[in-house]
């Protein structure tokens, strides 16, 4: 296996930064050394197969995006990125691990849902991948099957308080699943929105002729995210199940998480770039049906109500621990357009897997977060939260050589025209300009992206069996 020296950069971790050279031997990091070090008298640069120059740039652990939906069937269509196109886009953006959601639907065996997801992903991924398990139908069989997940390398599962008739779990089902999860050490991930109430409000809006994309966000009121978040916290408390709330967008939901954590509960939350940057007002201002590009759930929130500002604060104070994308792309033509007469038929989702590292680095540029916190929320914490730390999430001897050389003096135009690599005919991020640039991406010692372009291939990425969450005692 080839050896590589990445020389002259600043290695950044969740806890600090240091000028260092990184020696890669085969698939793993062999050493992090003082700049220009020799090893047992050998000039390293002369001894290795390849020297990569990182002068003036950061060397960070590859991004871990813990929330993606490649090929997710939704609303009569399916998310437009396959594991092949979606992981290629991830690699372009410096994300070297994704955790996708295998889906079990009501009436289906969990094992069959999981096998279907393995079949979609195997041999197609450019970067390493793991799964969470969606339990879309909680019953005696699926509860029993949860006991097999840890052996499959799946240590977290997701329930939905939204989407009645699709993935929805009622309180009794949630309680039973959480009891089982607490027993097994599984982390419960929750889509916390009051789905039955949302569906009533949505139907009333459509009856009133309010059918445009903006009304998606009106129906999915923040009160219904706050209420569901609170309910999830209390159900978790009574069952002693650790809880991780996905795609938190409302300020009031963050306050619920903060309150629960202050009370000593094992409660965690993620947010997504769209809830930090985009707003309901911008969706309202979009011409015609264009606002459909920003239809996702939880929805974009009103900037006038301070949600985005509060979310940045929560990232600083650790009331929210990490940032994933909820990457769930749909094309405008033929997919988003399904809801042109009724926002309820717009497939929910935004594609961002390629942009998370750049978008969050922008928070460093604007002074919202530190450089170390950037690494923590995009790589280190996701790895720890989902049982991958040590292999992923850190640049240290023995870790997989998943590395990004990031240029703080570079510039990235996000989603302009066809410049992104996701399988979408538009971008929610059209026209966004950020300082910083992904210069080089390495996955287990292989260079996937560099100044010459893309060198990755389907099948390089391996399935990762995860340990139990390293956040839980
Ligand atoms: N939210 C989305 O935006 N897309 C898929 C599922 C979800 O909960
Ligand atoms: Zn969700
Ligand atoms: Zn999701
Ligand atoms: Zn090259």
GROMACS .gro file of C-alpha atoms and ligand atoms in nm:
model
  484
    1UNK     CA    1   0.000   0.000   0.000
    2UNK     CA    2   0.139   0.346  -0.088
    3UNK     CA    3   0.264   0.587   0.173
    4UNK     CA    4   0.183   0.956   0.160
    5UNK     CA    5   0.315   1.259   0.344
    6UNK     CA    6   0.081   1.559   0.368
    7UNK     CA    7   0.324   1.834   0.446
    8UNK     CA    8   0.313   2.192   0.569
    9UNK     CA    9  -0.048   2.220   0.680
   10UNK     CA   10  -0.224   2.303   1.006
   11UNK     CA   11  -0.395   1.997   1.150
   12UNK     CA   12  -0.723   2.096   1.312
   13UNK     CA   13  -0.915   1.887   1.562
   14UNK     CA   14  -1.216   1.953   1.784
   15UNK     CA   15  -0.977   2.062   2.059
   16UNK     CA   16  -0.705   2.260   1.885
   17UNK     CA   17  -0.481   2.327   1.588
   18UNK     CA   18  -0.115   2.252   1.531
   19UNK     CA   19   0.134   2.287   1.246
   20UNK     CA   20   0.205   1.925   1.156
   21UNK     CA   21   0.283   1.678   0.879
   22UNK     CA   22   0.055   1.377   0.842
   23UNK     CA   23   0.201   1.043   0.742
   24UNK     CA   24  -0.044   0.807   0.577
   25UNK     CA   25   0.044   0.440   0.541
   26UNK     CA   26  -0.203   0.255   0.323
   27UNK     CA   27  -0.553   0.320   0.448
   28UNK     CA   28  -0.470   0.475   0.784
   29UNK     CA   29  -0.291   0.763   0.946
   30UNK     CA   30   0.047   0.640   1.071
   31UNK     CA   31   0.169   0.953   1.246
   32UNK     CA   32   0.105   1.321   1.304
   33UNK     CA   33   0.449   1.479   1.326
   34UNK     CA   34   0.613   1.811   1.394
   35UNK     CA   35   0.674   1.986   1.061
   36UNK     CA   36   0.980   1.854   0.879
   37UNK     CA   37   1.028   1.562   1.122
   38UNK     CA   38   1.246   1.271   1.033
   39UNK     CA   39   1.145   0.923   1.146
   40UNK     CA   40   1.422   0.699   1.280
   41UNK     CA   41   1.670   0.909   1.085
   42UNK     CA   42   1.478   0.889   0.755
   43UNK     CA   43   1.385   1.199   0.562
   44UNK     CA   44   1.017   1.129   0.529
   45UNK     CA   45   0.961   1.323   0.210
   46UNK     CA   46   1.229   1.114   0.038
   47UNK     CA   47   1.099   0.787   0.184
   48UNK     CA   48   0.729   0.801   0.097
   49UNK     CA   49   0.562   0.721  -0.235
   50UNK     CA   50   0.388   1.057  -0.255
   51UNK     CA   51   0.415   1.403  -0.099
   52UNK     CA   52   0.113   1.633  -0.095
   53UNK     CA   53   0.164   1.998  -0.013
   54UNK     CA   54  -0.078   2.155   0.235
   55UNK     CA   55   0.110   2.479   0.298
   56UNK     CA   56  -0.120   2.757   0.415
   57UNK     CA   57  -0.411   2.520   0.447
   58UNK     CA   58  -0.596   2.320   0.709
   59UNK     CA   59  -0.582   1.943   0.729
   60UNK     CA   60  -0.906   1.821   0.888
   61UNK     CA   61  -1.080   1.488   0.934
   62UNK     CA   62  -1.320   1.409   0.649
   63UNK     CA   63  -1.676   1.519   0.708
   64UNK     CA   64  -1.928   1.275   0.857
   65UNK     CA   65  -2.281   1.348   0.737
   66UNK     CA   66  -2.502   1.148   0.972
   67UNK     CA   67  -2.832   1.218   0.794
   68UNK     CA   68  -2.881   1.142   0.424
   69UNK     CA   69  -3.162   0.988   0.218
   70UNK     CA   70  -3.026   0.845  -0.106
   71UNK     CA   71  -3.305   0.700  -0.324
   72UNK     CA   72  -3.565   0.752  -0.050
   73UNK     CA   73  -3.914   0.672  -0.183
   74UNK     CA   74  -4.128   0.974  -0.091
   75UNK     CA   75  -4.460   1.114  -0.214
   76UNK     CA   76  -4.491   0.884  -0.514
   77UNK     CA   77  -4.137   0.953  -0.631
   78UNK     CA   78  -3.786   0.890  -0.494
   79UNK     CA   79  -3.494   1.109  -0.388
   80UNK     CA   80  -3.296   1.176  -0.704
   81UNK     CA   81  -2.946   1.092  -0.581
   82UNK     CA   82  -2.848   0.727  -0.595
   83UNK     CA   83  -2.576   0.602  -0.363
   84UNK     CA   84  -2.341   0.645  -0.658
   85UNK     CA   85  -2.425   1.007  -0.742
   86UNK     CA   86  -2.486   1.113  -0.382
   87UNK     CA   87  -2.160   0.980  -0.242
   88UNK     CA   88  -1.969   1.127  -0.535
   89UNK     CA   89  -2.118   1.467  -0.452
   90UNK     CA   90  -2.035   1.411  -0.084
   91UNK     CA   91  -1.672   1.342  -0.178
   92UNK     CA   92  -1.652   1.659  -0.386
   93UNK     CA   93  -1.756   1.854  -0.078
   94UNK     CA   94  -1.516   1.691   0.169
   95UNK     CA   95  -1.761   1.448   0.327
   96UNK     CA   96  -1.602   1.104   0.345
   97UNK     CA   97  -1.865   0.920   0.550
   98UNK     CA   98  -2.242   0.922   0.520
   99UNK     CA   99  -2.497   0.756   0.744
  100UNK     CA  100  -2.813   0.689   0.543
  101UNK     CA  101  -3.150   0.563   0.663
  102UNK     CA  102  -3.260   0.210   0.574
  103UNK     CA  103  -3.639   0.206   0.563
  104UNK     CA  104  -3.882  -0.042   0.715
  105UNK     CA  105  -4.246   0.032   0.632
  106UNK     CA  106  -4.551  -0.085   0.824
  107UNK     CA  107  -4.616  -0.451   0.745
  108UNK     CA  108  -4.265  -0.507   0.610
  109UNK     CA  109  -3.994  -0.702   0.791
  110UNK     CA  110  -3.712  -0.486   0.929
  111UNK     CA  111  -3.461  -0.736   0.789
  112UNK     CA  112  -3.610  -0.698   0.440
  113UNK     CA  113  -3.603  -0.318   0.456
  114UNK     CA  114  -3.240  -0.331   0.563
  115UNK     CA  115  -3.148  -0.584   0.295
  116UNK     CA  116  -3.304  -0.357   0.031
  117UNK     CA  117  -3.084  -0.069   0.151
  118UNK     CA  118  -2.771  -0.280   0.140
  119UNK     CA  119  -2.862  -0.378  -0.216
  120UNK     CA  120  -2.896  -0.013  -0.320
  121UNK     CA  121  -2.562   0.088  -0.168
  122UNK     CA  122  -2.329  -0.210  -0.207
  123UNK     CA  123  -2.058  -0.159  -0.469
  124UNK     CA  124  -2.183   0.189  -0.559
  125UNK     CA  125  -2.048   0.424  -0.295
  126UNK     CA  126  -1.749   0.652  -0.344
  127UNK     CA  127  -1.710   0.705   0.032
  128UNK     CA  128  -1.768   0.488   0.337
  129UNK     CA  129  -2.128   0.451   0.449
  130UNK     CA  130  -2.331   0.326   0.741
  131UNK     CA  131  -2.702   0.297   0.815
  132UNK     CA  132  -2.956   0.399   1.072
  133UNK     CA  133  -3.279   0.199   1.062
  134UNK     CA  134  -3.614   0.372   1.013
  135UNK     CA  135  -3.885   0.178   1.195
  136UNK     CA  136  -4.190   0.288   0.997
  137UNK     CA  137  -4.423   0.036   1.156
  138UNK     CA  138  -4.379  -0.038   1.525
  139UNK     CA  139  -4.537  -0.375   1.605
  140UNK     CA  140  -4.439  -0.697   1.781
  141UNK     CA  141  -4.233  -0.816   1.485
  142UNK     CA  142  -4.039  -0.495   1.431
  143UNK     CA  143  -3.977  -0.458   1.804
  144UNK     CA  144  -3.829  -0.805   1.809
  145UNK     CA  145  -3.621  -0.732   1.499
  146UNK     CA  146  -3.469  -0.425   1.667
  147UNK     CA  147  -3.271  -0.673   1.877
  148UNK     CA  148  -3.082  -0.785   1.565
  149UNK     CA  149  -2.969  -0.438   1.462
  150UNK     CA  150  -2.659  -0.409   1.680
  151UNK     CA  151  -2.520  -0.725   1.521
  152UNK     CA  152  -2.575  -0.563   1.182
  153UNK     CA  153  -2.365  -0.265   1.291
  154UNK     CA  154  -2.671  -0.043   1.329
  155UNK     CA  155  -2.687   0.126   1.668
  156UNK     CA  156  -2.947   0.395   1.607
  157UNK     CA  157  -3.298   0.393   1.464
  158UNK     CA  158  -3.549   0.660   1.368
  159UNK     CA  159  -3.914   0.715   1.446
  160UNK     CA  160  -4.151   0.971   1.295
  161UNK     CA  161  -4.406   1.172   1.490
  162UNK     CA  162  -4.501   1.319   1.150
  163UNK     CA  163  -4.639   1.172   0.825
  164UNK     CA  164  -4.951   0.983   0.941
  165UNK     CA  165  -5.017   0.690   0.711
  166UNK     CA  166  -4.656   0.672   0.594
  167UNK     CA  167  -4.387   0.640   0.862
  168UNK     CA  168  -4.586   0.771   1.157
  169UNK     CA  169  -4.561   0.625   1.508
  170UNK     CA  170  -4.819   0.718   1.773
  171UNK     CA  171  -4.724   0.771   2.138
  172UNK     CA  172  -4.794   0.410   2.234
  173UNK     CA  173  -4.569   0.286   1.954
  174UNK     CA  174  -4.297   0.536   2.043
  175UNK     CA  175  -4.308   0.429   2.407
  176UNK     CA  176  -4.274   0.061   2.320
  177UNK     CA  177  -3.988   0.125   2.074
  178UNK     CA  178  -3.805   0.340   2.328
  179UNK     CA  179  -3.838   0.072   2.594
  180UNK     CA  180  -3.680  -0.177   2.357
  181UNK     CA  181  -3.408   0.073   2.254
  182UNK     CA  182  -3.319   0.147   2.615
  183UNK     CA  183  -3.279  -0.225   2.673
  184UNK     CA  184  -3.053  -0.268   2.368
  185UNK     CA  185  -2.845   0.051   2.397
  186UNK     CA  186  -2.980   0.187   2.068
  187UNK     CA  187  -3.000   0.562   2.020
  188UNK     CA  188  -3.355   0.676   1.931
  189UNK     CA  189  -3.360   0.938   1.657
  190UNK     CA  190  -3.683   1.136   1.636
  191UNK     CA  191  -3.851   1.334   1.363
  192UNK     CA  192  -4.030   1.561   1.610
  193UNK     CA  193  -4.331   1.731   1.452
  194UNK     CA  194  -4.695   1.675   1.543
  195UNK     CA  195  -4.804   1.512   1.215
  196UNK     CA  196  -5.178   1.471   1.280
  197UNK     CA  197  -5.215   1.840   1.375
  198UNK     CA  198  -5.005   1.949   1.074
  199UNK     CA  199  -5.223   1.747   0.838
  200UNK     CA  200  -5.540   1.921   0.964
  201UNK     CA  201  -5.386   2.266   0.924
  202UNK     CA  202  -5.253   2.176   0.579
  203UNK     CA  203  -5.595   2.053   0.462
  204UNK     CA  204  -5.761   2.372   0.589
  205UNK     CA  205  -5.508   2.590   0.405
  206UNK     CA  206  -5.565   2.404   0.079
  207UNK     CA  207  -5.944   2.438   0.123
  208UNK     CA  208  -5.890   2.815   0.156
  209UNK     CA  209  -5.702   2.815  -0.174
  210UNK     CA  210  -5.365   2.860  -0.006
  211UNK     CA  211  -5.188   2.596  -0.213
  212UNK     CA  212  -4.842   2.749  -0.277
  213UNK     CA  213  -4.509   2.620  -0.137
  214UNK     CA  214  -4.495   2.886   0.135
  215UNK     CA  215  -4.801   2.734   0.306
  216UNK     CA  216  -4.606   2.414   0.369
  217UNK     CA  217  -4.415   2.614   0.630
  218UNK     CA  218  -4.730   2.779   0.764
  219UNK     CA  219  -4.895   2.441   0.827
  220UNK     CA  220  -4.582   2.304   0.994
  221UNK     CA  221  -4.592   2.566   1.269
  222UNK     CA  222  -4.305   2.593   1.518
  223UNK     CA  223  -4.551   2.518   1.801
  224UNK     CA  224  -4.596   2.170   1.655
  225UNK     CA  225  -4.219   2.114   1.652
  226UNK     CA  226  -4.184   2.243   2.009
  227UNK     CA  227  -4.473   2.026   2.130
  228UNK     CA  228  -4.344   1.710   1.961
  229UNK     CA  229  -3.990   1.774   2.085
  230UNK     CA  230  -4.120   1.807   2.440
  231UNK     CA  231  -4.331   1.493   2.406
  232UNK     CA  232  -4.035   1.298   2.270
  233UNK     CA  233  -3.819   1.415   2.560
  234UNK     CA  234  -4.076   1.304   2.816
  235UNK     CA  235  -4.137   0.968   2.650
  236UNK     CA  236  -3.761   0.918   2.644
  237UNK     CA  237  -3.739   1.014   3.007
  238UNK     CA  238  -4.003   0.771   3.125
  239UNK     CA  239  -3.843   0.487   2.928
  240UNK     CA  240  -3.483   0.591   3.010
  241UNK     CA  241  -3.402   0.591   2.640
  242UNK     CA  242  -3.137   0.831   2.512
  243UNK     CA  243  -3.282   1.064   2.248
  244UNK     CA  244  -3.144   1.240   1.942
  245UNK     CA  245  -3.376   1.488   1.772
  246UNK     CA  246  -3.311   1.524   1.399
  247UNK     CA  247  -3.333   1.839   1.183
  248UNK     CA  248  -3.418   2.085   1.461
  249UNK     CA  249  -3.532   2.414   1.307
  250UNK     CA  250  -3.742   2.601   1.565
  251UNK     CA  251  -3.588   2.817   1.836
  252UNK     CA  252  -3.847   2.678   2.078
  253UNK     CA  253  -3.746   2.319   2.003
  254UNK     CA  254  -3.386   2.413   2.084
  255UNK     CA  255  -3.508   2.556   2.413
  256UNK     CA  256  -3.672   2.222   2.491
  257UNK     CA  257  -3.342   2.042   2.425
  258UNK     CA  258  -3.152   2.291   2.641
  259UNK     CA  259  -3.400   2.252   2.925
  260UNK     CA  260  -3.381   1.873   2.906
  261UNK     CA  261  -3.001   1.873   2.901
  262UNK     CA  262  -2.989   2.114   3.194
  263UNK     CA  263  -3.206   1.863   3.380
  264UNK     CA  264  -2.941   1.599   3.313
  265UNK     CA  265  -3.122   1.403   3.044
  266UNK     CA  266  -2.943   1.220   2.764
  267UNK     CA  267  -3.095   1.436   2.491
  268UNK     CA  268  -2.914   1.554   2.179
  269UNK     CA  269  -3.001   1.748   1.868
  270UNK     CA  270  -2.879   1.815   1.517
  271UNK     CA  271  -2.960   2.101   1.289
  272UNK     CA  272  -2.900   2.141   0.915
  273UNK     CA  273  -2.744   2.418   0.704
  274UNK     CA  274  -3.085   2.521   0.569
  275UNK     CA  275  -3.204   2.614   0.919
  276UNK     CA  276  -2.900   2.833   0.972
  277UNK     CA  277  -2.908   3.019   0.641
  278UNK     CA  278  -3.247   3.001   0.468
  279UNK     CA  279  -3.582   3.143   0.578
  280UNK     CA  280  -3.955   3.131   0.525
  281UNK     CA  281  -3.951   3.495   0.415
  282UNK     CA  282  -3.718   3.410   0.126
  283UNK     CA  283  -3.944   3.122   0.030
  284UNK     CA  284  -4.243   3.357   0.032
  285UNK     CA  285  -4.053   3.604  -0.186
  286UNK     CA  286  -3.965   3.346  -0.452
  287UNK     CA  287  -4.152   3.393  -0.782
  288UNK     CA  288  -4.424   3.152  -0.893
  289UNK     CA  289  -4.369   2.795  -0.777
  290UNK     CA  290  -3.993   2.845  -0.716
  291UNK     CA  291  -4.045   2.823  -0.340
  292UNK     CA  292  -4.088   2.447  -0.386
  293UNK     CA  293  -3.707   2.422  -0.393
  294UNK     CA  294  -3.707   2.498  -0.021
  295UNK     CA  295  -3.989   2.265   0.082
  296UNK     CA  296  -3.845   2.037   0.346
  297UNK     CA  297  -3.953   1.905   0.685
  298UNK     CA  298  -3.906   2.046   0.939
  299UNK     CA  299  -3.968   2.359   0.730
  300UNK     CA  300  -3.768   2.678   0.692
  301UNK     CA  301  -3.855   2.918   0.974
  302UNK     CA  302  -3.930   3.292   0.977
  303UNK     CA  303  -3.617   3.501   1.014
  304UNK     CA  304  -3.825   3.773   1.183
  305UNK     CA  305  -3.884   3.527   1.468
  306UNK     CA  306  -3.511   3.479   1.523
  307UNK     CA  307  -3.482   3.104   1.463
  308UNK     CA  308  -3.167   3.119   1.250
  309UNK     CA  309  -2.984   3.350   1.489
  310UNK     CA  310  -3.082   3.130   1.781
  311UNK     CA  311  -2.960   2.818   1.600
  312UNK     CA  312  -2.610   2.964   1.554
  313UNK     CA  313  -2.608   3.047   1.922
  314UNK     CA  314  -2.715   2.692   2.006
  315UNK     CA  315  -2.423   2.558   1.804
  316UNK     CA  316  -2.185   2.774   2.009
  317UNK     CA  317  -2.338   2.681   2.344
  318UNK     CA  318  -2.369   2.310   2.254
  319UNK     CA  319  -2.746   2.312   2.302
  320UNK     CA  320  -2.731   2.161   1.952
  321UNK     CA  321  -2.440   1.926   1.909
  322UNK     CA  322  -2.388   1.878   1.538
  323UNK     CA  323  -2.487   1.956   1.181
  324UNK     CA  324  -2.611   1.703   0.925
  325UNK     CA  325  -2.778   1.778   0.593
  326UNK     CA  326  -3.096   1.566   0.581
  327UNK     CA  327  -2.987   1.540   0.216
  328UNK     CA  328  -3.306   1.445   0.033
  329UNK     CA  329  -3.284   1.584  -0.321
  330UNK     CA  330  -3.564   1.607  -0.575
  331UNK     CA  331  -3.551   1.759  -0.921
  332UNK     CA  332  -3.774   2.057  -0.991
  333UNK     CA  333  -3.897   1.916  -1.322
  334UNK     CA  334  -4.120   1.618  -1.268
  335UNK     CA  335  -4.063   1.589  -0.893
  336UNK     CA  336  -4.112   1.917  -0.704
  337UNK     CA  337  -4.366   1.998  -0.977
  338UNK     CA  338  -4.591   1.718  -0.851
  339UNK     CA  339  -4.715   1.972  -0.598
  340UNK     CA  340  -4.778   2.264  -0.832
  341UNK     CA  341  -5.149   2.272  -0.741
  342UNK     CA  342  -5.116   2.159  -0.378
  343UNK     CA  343  -4.810   2.205  -0.156
  344UNK     CA  344  -4.889   1.876   0.019
  345UNK     CA  345  -4.779   1.690  -0.294
  346UNK     CA  346  -4.437   1.858  -0.316
  347UNK     CA  347  -4.177   1.596  -0.219
  348UNK     CA  348  -4.006   1.718   0.098
  349UNK     CA  349  -3.635   1.766   0.083
  350UNK     CA  350  -3.329   1.974   0.002
  351UNK     CA  351  -3.000   1.846  -0.141
  352UNK     CA  352  -2.694   1.968   0.049
  353UNK     CA  353  -2.460   1.673   0.099
  354UNK     CA  354  -2.195   1.841  -0.117
  355UNK     CA  355  -2.210   2.177   0.059
  356UNK     CA  356  -2.219   2.110   0.433
  357UNK     CA  357  -1.847   2.152   0.498
  358UNK     CA  358  -1.829   2.478   0.298
  359UNK     CA  359  -2.152   2.618   0.440
  360UNK     CA  360  -2.044   2.548   0.796
  361UNK     CA  361  -1.694   2.684   0.732
  362UNK     CA  362  -1.870   3.007   0.643
  363UNK     CA  363  -1.969   3.020   1.011
  364UNK     CA  364  -1.596   3.037   1.093
  365UNK     CA  365  -1.551   3.319   0.842
  366UNK     CA  366  -1.838   3.521   0.989
  367UNK     CA  367  -1.727   3.456   1.347
  368UNK     CA  368  -2.028   3.248   1.449
  369UNK     CA  369  -1.816   2.944   1.542
  370UNK     CA  370  -1.447   2.867   1.590
  371UNK     CA  371  -1.235   2.665   1.350
  372UNK     CA  372  -1.223   2.382   1.605
  373UNK     CA  373  -1.600   2.389   1.650
  374UNK     CA  374  -1.636   2.356   1.272
  375UNK     CA  375  -1.445   2.028   1.284
  376UNK     CA  376  -1.638   1.918   1.592
  377UNK     CA  377  -1.991   1.972   1.454
  378UNK     CA  378  -1.919   1.838   1.105
  379UNK     CA  379  -1.697   1.539   1.183
  380UNK     CA  380  -1.590   1.461   1.539
  381UNK     CA  381  -1.927   1.473   1.715
  382UNK     CA  382  -2.115   1.287   1.439
  383UNK     CA  383  -1.849   1.014   1.461
  384UNK     CA  384  -1.877   0.993   1.841
  385UNK     CA  385  -2.255   1.020   1.844
  386UNK     CA  386  -2.294   0.727   1.607
  387UNK     CA  387  -2.015   0.494   1.717
  388UNK     CA  388  -1.753   0.563   1.450
  389UNK     CA  389  -1.502   0.768   1.647
  390UNK     CA  390  -1.142   0.654   1.631
  391UNK     CA  391  -1.185   0.529   1.277
  392UNK     CA  392  -1.356   0.852   1.170
  393UNK     CA  393  -1.381   1.205   1.308
  394UNK     CA  394  -1.016   1.259   1.401
  395UNK     CA  395  -0.669   1.288   1.247
  396UNK     CA  396  -0.466   1.058   1.469
  397UNK     CA  397  -0.248   0.747   1.439
  398UNK     CA  398  -0.465   0.446   1.362
  399UNK     CA  399  -0.758   0.647   1.227
  400UNK     CA  400  -0.874   0.591   0.872
  401UNK     CA  401  -0.691   0.830   0.642
  402UNK     CA  402  -1.006   1.026   0.562
  403UNK     CA  403  -0.864   1.374   0.524
  404UNK     CA  404  -0.956   1.706   0.374
  405UNK     CA  405  -0.708   1.976   0.281
  406UNK     CA  406  -0.910   2.295   0.315
  407UNK     CA  407  -0.797   2.630   0.178
  408UNK     CA  408  -0.917   2.923   0.390
  409UNK     CA  409  -0.799   3.164   0.121
  410UNK     CA  410  -1.004   2.984  -0.145
  411UNK     CA  411  -1.354   3.063  -0.261
  412UNK     CA  412  -1.652   2.847  -0.349
  413UNK     CA  413  -1.955   2.940  -0.558
  414UNK     CA  414  -2.224   2.707  -0.436
  415UNK     CA  415  -2.478   2.553  -0.665
  416UNK     CA  416  -2.444   2.801  -0.948
  417UNK     CA  417  -2.570   2.659  -1.274
  418UNK     CA  418  -2.456   2.300  -1.314
  419UNK     CA  419  -2.146   2.338  -1.096
  420UNK     CA  420  -2.266   2.106  -0.823
  421UNK     CA  421  -2.244   1.728  -0.853
  422UNK     CA  422  -2.571   1.621  -0.695
  423UNK     CA  423  -2.828   1.464  -0.925
  424UNK     CA  424  -3.058   1.764  -0.924
  425UNK     CA  425  -3.165   2.015  -1.189
  426UNK     CA  426  -3.145   2.305  -0.943
  427UNK     CA  427  -2.995   2.390  -0.607
  428UNK     CA  428  -3.145   2.533  -0.292
  429UNK     CA  429  -2.812   2.713  -0.261
  430UNK     CA  430  -2.809   2.880  -0.604
  431UNK     CA  431  -2.586   3.186  -0.594
  432UNK     CA  432  -2.445   3.140  -0.243
  433UNK     CA  433  -2.080   3.246  -0.231
  434UNK     CA  434  -1.850   3.136   0.050
  435UNK     CA  435  -1.487   3.186   0.142
  436UNK     CA  436  -1.294   2.862   0.178
  437UNK     CA  437  -1.240   2.573  -0.061
  438UNK     CA  438  -1.207   2.196  -0.047
  439UNK     CA  439  -0.868   2.145  -0.218
  440UNK     CA  440  -0.808   1.776  -0.162
  441UNK     CA  441  -1.014   1.487  -0.032
  442UNK     CA  442  -0.870   1.153   0.074
  443UNK     CA  443  -1.069   0.847   0.175
  444UNK     CA  444  -0.878   0.562   0.341
  445UNK     CA  445  -0.557   0.677   0.174
  446UNK     CA  446  -0.702   0.721  -0.175
  447UNK     CA  447  -0.719   1.069  -0.322
  448UNK     CA  448  -1.078   1.121  -0.439
  449UNK     CA  449  -1.060   1.488  -0.529
  450UNK     CA  450  -0.768   1.718  -0.601
  451UNK     CA  451  -0.680   2.009  -0.829
  452UNK     CA  452  -0.709   1.779  -1.133
  453UNK     CA  453  -1.065   1.689  -1.046
  454UNK     CA  454  -1.235   1.372  -0.941
  455UNK     CA  455  -1.056   1.040  -0.901
  456UNK     CA  456  -1.311   0.848  -0.695
  457UNK     CA  457  -1.497   0.538  -0.805
  458UNK     CA  458  -1.812   0.349  -0.713
  459UNK     CA  459  -1.727   0.064  -0.480
  460UNK     CA  460  -1.436   0.230  -0.302
  461UNK     CA  461  -1.673   0.313  -0.016
  462UNK     CA  462  -1.726   0.035   0.238
  463UNK     CA  463  -2.010  -0.046   0.472
  464UNK     CA  464  -1.923   0.061   0.827
  465UNK     CA  465  -2.047  -0.144   1.119
  466UNK     CA  466  -2.097   0.103   1.398
  467UNK     CA  467  -2.034   0.065   1.771
  468UNK     CA  468  -2.282   0.189   2.027
  469UNK     CA  469  -2.292   0.567   2.059
  470UNK     CA  470  -1.981   0.694   2.233
  471UNK     CA  471  -2.192   0.971   2.387
  472UNK     CA  472  -2.378   0.736   2.618
  473UNK     CA  473  -2.258   0.604   2.950
  474LIG     N1  474  -3.781   1.558   0.574
  474LIG     C1  475  -3.745   1.593   0.451
  474LIG     O1  476  -3.728   1.711   0.423
  474LIG     N2  477  -3.729   1.496   0.358
  474LIG     C2  478  -3.744   1.359   0.384
  474LIG     C3  479  -3.802   1.323   0.513
  474LIG     C4  480  -3.808   1.432   0.612
  474LIG     O2  481  -3.840   1.409   0.726
  475LIG    ZN1  482  -3.729   1.370   0.928
  476LIG    ZN1  483  -3.437   1.291   0.714
  477LIG    ZN1  484  -0.502   1.425  -0.948
   0.00000   0.00000   0.00000
